[in-house]
PDB file of C-alpha atoms in Angstrom:
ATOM      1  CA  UNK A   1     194.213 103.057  72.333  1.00 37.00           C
ATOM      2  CA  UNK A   2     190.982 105.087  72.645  1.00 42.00           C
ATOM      3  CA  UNK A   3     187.929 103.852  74.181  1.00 47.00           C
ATOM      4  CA  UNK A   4     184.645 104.430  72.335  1.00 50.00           C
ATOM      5  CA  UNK A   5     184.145 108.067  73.647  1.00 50.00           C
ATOM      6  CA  UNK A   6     187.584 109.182  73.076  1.00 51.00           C
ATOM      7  CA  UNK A   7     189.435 109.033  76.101  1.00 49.00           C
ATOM      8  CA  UNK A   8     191.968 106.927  76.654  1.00 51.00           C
ATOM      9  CA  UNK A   9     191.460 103.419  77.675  1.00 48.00           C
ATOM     10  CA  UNK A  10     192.868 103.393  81.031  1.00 57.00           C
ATOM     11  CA  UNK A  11     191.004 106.092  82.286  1.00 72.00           C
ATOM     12  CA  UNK A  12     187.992 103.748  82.707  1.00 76.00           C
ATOM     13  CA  UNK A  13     187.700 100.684  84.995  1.00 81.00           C
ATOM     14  CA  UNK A  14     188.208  97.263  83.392  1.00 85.00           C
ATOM     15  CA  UNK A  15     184.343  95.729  84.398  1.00 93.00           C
ATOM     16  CA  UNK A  16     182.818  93.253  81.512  1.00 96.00           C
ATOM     17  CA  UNK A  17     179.909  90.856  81.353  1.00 97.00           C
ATOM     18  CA  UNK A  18     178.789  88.157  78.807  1.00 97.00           C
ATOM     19  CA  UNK A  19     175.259  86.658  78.733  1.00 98.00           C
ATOM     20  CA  UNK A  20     175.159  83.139  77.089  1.00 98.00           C
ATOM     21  CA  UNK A  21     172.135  81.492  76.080  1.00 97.00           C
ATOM     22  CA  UNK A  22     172.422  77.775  77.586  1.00 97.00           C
ATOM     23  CA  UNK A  23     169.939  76.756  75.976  1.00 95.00           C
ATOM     24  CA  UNK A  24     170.015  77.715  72.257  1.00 96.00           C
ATOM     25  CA  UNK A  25     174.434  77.942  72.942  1.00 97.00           C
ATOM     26  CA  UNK A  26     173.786  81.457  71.765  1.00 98.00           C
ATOM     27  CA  UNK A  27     174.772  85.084  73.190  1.00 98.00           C
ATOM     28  CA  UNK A  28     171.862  86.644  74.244  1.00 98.00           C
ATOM     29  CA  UNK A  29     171.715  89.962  72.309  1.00 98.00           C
ATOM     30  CA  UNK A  30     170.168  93.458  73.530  1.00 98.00           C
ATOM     31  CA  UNK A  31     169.757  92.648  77.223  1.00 98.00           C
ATOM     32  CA  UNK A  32     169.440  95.623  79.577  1.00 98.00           C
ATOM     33  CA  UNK A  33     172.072  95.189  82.166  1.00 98.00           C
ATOM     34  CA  UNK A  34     172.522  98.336  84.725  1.00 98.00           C
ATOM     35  CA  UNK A  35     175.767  98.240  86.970  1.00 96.00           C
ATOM     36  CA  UNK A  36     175.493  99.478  90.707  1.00 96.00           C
ATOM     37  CA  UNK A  37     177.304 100.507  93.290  1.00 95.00           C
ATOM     38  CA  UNK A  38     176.524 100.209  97.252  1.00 95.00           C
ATOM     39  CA  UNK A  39     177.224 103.083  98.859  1.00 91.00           C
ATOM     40  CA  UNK A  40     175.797 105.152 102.655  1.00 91.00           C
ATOM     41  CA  UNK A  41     172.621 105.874 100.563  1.00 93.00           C
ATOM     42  CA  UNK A  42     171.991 102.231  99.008  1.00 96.00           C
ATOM     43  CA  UNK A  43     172.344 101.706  95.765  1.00 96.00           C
ATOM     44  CA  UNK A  44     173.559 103.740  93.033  1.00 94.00           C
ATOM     45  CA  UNK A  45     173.378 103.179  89.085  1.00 95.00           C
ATOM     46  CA  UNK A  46     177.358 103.173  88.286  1.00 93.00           C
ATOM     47  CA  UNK A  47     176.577 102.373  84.277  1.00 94.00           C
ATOM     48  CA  UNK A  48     173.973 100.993  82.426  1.00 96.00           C
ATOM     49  CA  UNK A  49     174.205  99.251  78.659  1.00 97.00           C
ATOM     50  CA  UNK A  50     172.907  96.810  76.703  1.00 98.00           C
ATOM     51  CA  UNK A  51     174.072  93.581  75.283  1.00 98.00           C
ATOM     52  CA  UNK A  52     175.766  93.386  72.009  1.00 98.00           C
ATOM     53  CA  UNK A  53     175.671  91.031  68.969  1.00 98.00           C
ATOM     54  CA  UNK A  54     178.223  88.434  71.184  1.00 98.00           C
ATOM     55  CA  UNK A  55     176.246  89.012  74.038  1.00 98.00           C
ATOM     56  CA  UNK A  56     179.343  91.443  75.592  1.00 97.00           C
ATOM     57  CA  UNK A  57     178.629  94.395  77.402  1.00 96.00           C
ATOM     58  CA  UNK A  58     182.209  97.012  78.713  1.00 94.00           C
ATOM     59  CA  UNK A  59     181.168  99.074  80.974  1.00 91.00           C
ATOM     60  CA  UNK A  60     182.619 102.606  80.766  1.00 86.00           C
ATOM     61  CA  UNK A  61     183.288 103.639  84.524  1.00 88.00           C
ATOM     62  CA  UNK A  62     185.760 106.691  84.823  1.00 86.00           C
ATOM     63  CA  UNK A  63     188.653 105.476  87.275  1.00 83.00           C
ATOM     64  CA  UNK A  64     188.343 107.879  90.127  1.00 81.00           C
ATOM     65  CA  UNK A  65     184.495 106.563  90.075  1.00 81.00           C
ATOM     66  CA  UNK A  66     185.897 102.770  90.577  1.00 88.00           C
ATOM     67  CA  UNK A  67     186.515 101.624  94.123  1.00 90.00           C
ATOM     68  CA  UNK A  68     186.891  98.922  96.204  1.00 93.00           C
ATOM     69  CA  UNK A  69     183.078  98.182  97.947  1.00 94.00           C
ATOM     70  CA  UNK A  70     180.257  96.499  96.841  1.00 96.00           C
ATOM     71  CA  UNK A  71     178.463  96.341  93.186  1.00 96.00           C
ATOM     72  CA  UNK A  72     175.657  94.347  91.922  1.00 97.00           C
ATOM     73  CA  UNK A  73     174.791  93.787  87.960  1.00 98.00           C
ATOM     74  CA  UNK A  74     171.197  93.526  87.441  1.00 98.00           C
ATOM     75  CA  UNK A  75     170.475  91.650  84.249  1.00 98.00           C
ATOM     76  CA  UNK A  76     166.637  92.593  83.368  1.00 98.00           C
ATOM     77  CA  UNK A  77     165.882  89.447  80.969  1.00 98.00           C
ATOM     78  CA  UNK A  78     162.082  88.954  80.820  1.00 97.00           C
ATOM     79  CA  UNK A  79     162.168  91.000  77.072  1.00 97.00           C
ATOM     80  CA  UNK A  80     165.002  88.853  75.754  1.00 97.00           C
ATOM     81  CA  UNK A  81     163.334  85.587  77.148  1.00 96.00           C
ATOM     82  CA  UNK A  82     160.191  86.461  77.253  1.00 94.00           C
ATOM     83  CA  UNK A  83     156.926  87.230  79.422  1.00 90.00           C
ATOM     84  CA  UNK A  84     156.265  83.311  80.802  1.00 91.00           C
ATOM     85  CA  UNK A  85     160.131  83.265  82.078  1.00 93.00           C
ATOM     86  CA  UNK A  86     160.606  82.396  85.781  1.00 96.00           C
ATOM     87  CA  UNK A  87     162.951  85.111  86.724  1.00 96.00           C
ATOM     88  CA  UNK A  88     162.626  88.273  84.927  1.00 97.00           C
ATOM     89  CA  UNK A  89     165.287  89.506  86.544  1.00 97.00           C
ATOM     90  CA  UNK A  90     168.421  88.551  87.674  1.00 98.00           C
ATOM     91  CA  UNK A  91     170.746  90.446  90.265  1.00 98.00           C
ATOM     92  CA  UNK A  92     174.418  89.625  90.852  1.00 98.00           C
ATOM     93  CA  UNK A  93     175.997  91.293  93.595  1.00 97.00           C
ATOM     94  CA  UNK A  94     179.784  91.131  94.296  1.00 96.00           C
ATOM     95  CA  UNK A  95     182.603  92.633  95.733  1.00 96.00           C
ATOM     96  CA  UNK A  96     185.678  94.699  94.508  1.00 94.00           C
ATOM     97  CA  UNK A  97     189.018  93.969  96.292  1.00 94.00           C
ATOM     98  CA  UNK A  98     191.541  95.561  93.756  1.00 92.00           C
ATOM     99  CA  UNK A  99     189.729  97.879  91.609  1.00 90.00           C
ATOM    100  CA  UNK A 100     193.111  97.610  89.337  1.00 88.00           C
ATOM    101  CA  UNK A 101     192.088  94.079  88.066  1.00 91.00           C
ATOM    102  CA  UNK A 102     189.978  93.266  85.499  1.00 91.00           C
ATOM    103  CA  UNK A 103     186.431  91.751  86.409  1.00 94.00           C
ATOM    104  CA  UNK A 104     184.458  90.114  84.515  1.00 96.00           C
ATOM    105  CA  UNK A 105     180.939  88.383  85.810  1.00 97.00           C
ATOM    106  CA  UNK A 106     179.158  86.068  83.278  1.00 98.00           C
ATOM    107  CA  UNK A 107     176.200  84.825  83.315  1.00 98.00           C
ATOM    108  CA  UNK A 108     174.858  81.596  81.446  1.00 98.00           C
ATOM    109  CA  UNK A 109     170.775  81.760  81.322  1.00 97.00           C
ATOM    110  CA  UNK A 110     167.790  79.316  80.728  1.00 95.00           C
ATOM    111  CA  UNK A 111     164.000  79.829  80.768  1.00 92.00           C
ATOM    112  CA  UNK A 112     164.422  78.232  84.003  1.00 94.00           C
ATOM    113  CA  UNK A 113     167.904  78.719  85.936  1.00 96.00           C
ATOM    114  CA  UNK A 114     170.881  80.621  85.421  1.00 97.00           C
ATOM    115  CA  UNK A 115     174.325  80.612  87.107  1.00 98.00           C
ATOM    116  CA  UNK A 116     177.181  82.970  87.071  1.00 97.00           C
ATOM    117  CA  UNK A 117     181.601  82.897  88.301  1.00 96.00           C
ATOM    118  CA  UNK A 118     183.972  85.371  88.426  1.00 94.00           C
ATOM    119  CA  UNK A 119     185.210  85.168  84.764  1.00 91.00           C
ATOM    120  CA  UNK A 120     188.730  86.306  83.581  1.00 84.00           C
TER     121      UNK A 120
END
């Protein structure tokens, strides 16, 4: 099945994340999340997207740009929650051991904490 820009679905690394709202129980909608990737330079942006209506973001990373190393989401939430928040951004750094399985990084977010797992 085609991906959203027409190529074919396994041409693109399986990498997902979901922002819930712990408070409200909610997806947090229209959150800028930017994917990274650590390379001999630092970081690189990998992908960037925003939340949809269920919270969801898929990121679209060709395959031969997916690799085993290090990545890091950064979730920038001070719009969605708003300007008194206590972290306006969140950064969640992790590591890729098969870049054939699917990952998928959650994160569940308050005013005041947030905590994230290695989804399914």
């Amino acid at each position: 099945m085609p991906s959203d820009d027409g190529t074919a679905a396994e041409v693109h690394a399986r990498i997902s994340t979901h922002i819930l709202d712990t408070v409200t129980g909610d997806p947090a909608r229209d959150v800028y999340v930017r994917l990274e990737r650590r390379d001999s330079d630092g970081w690189r942006t990998v992908d960037e997207g925003r939340t949809d209506d269920d919270g969801r973001l898929r990121y679209r990373v060709p395959m031969h740009d997916w690799q085993a190393g290090g990545y890091r989401l950064f979730f920038y939430v001070e719009p969605y929650l708003g300007g008194d928040c206590f972290f306006p951004e969140i950064t969640v750094a992790f590591h890729v051991h098969d870049p054939d399985r699917h990952y998928h990084v959650p994160l569940l977010l308050s005013r005041y904490g947030y905590t994230t797992y290695r989804g399914s």
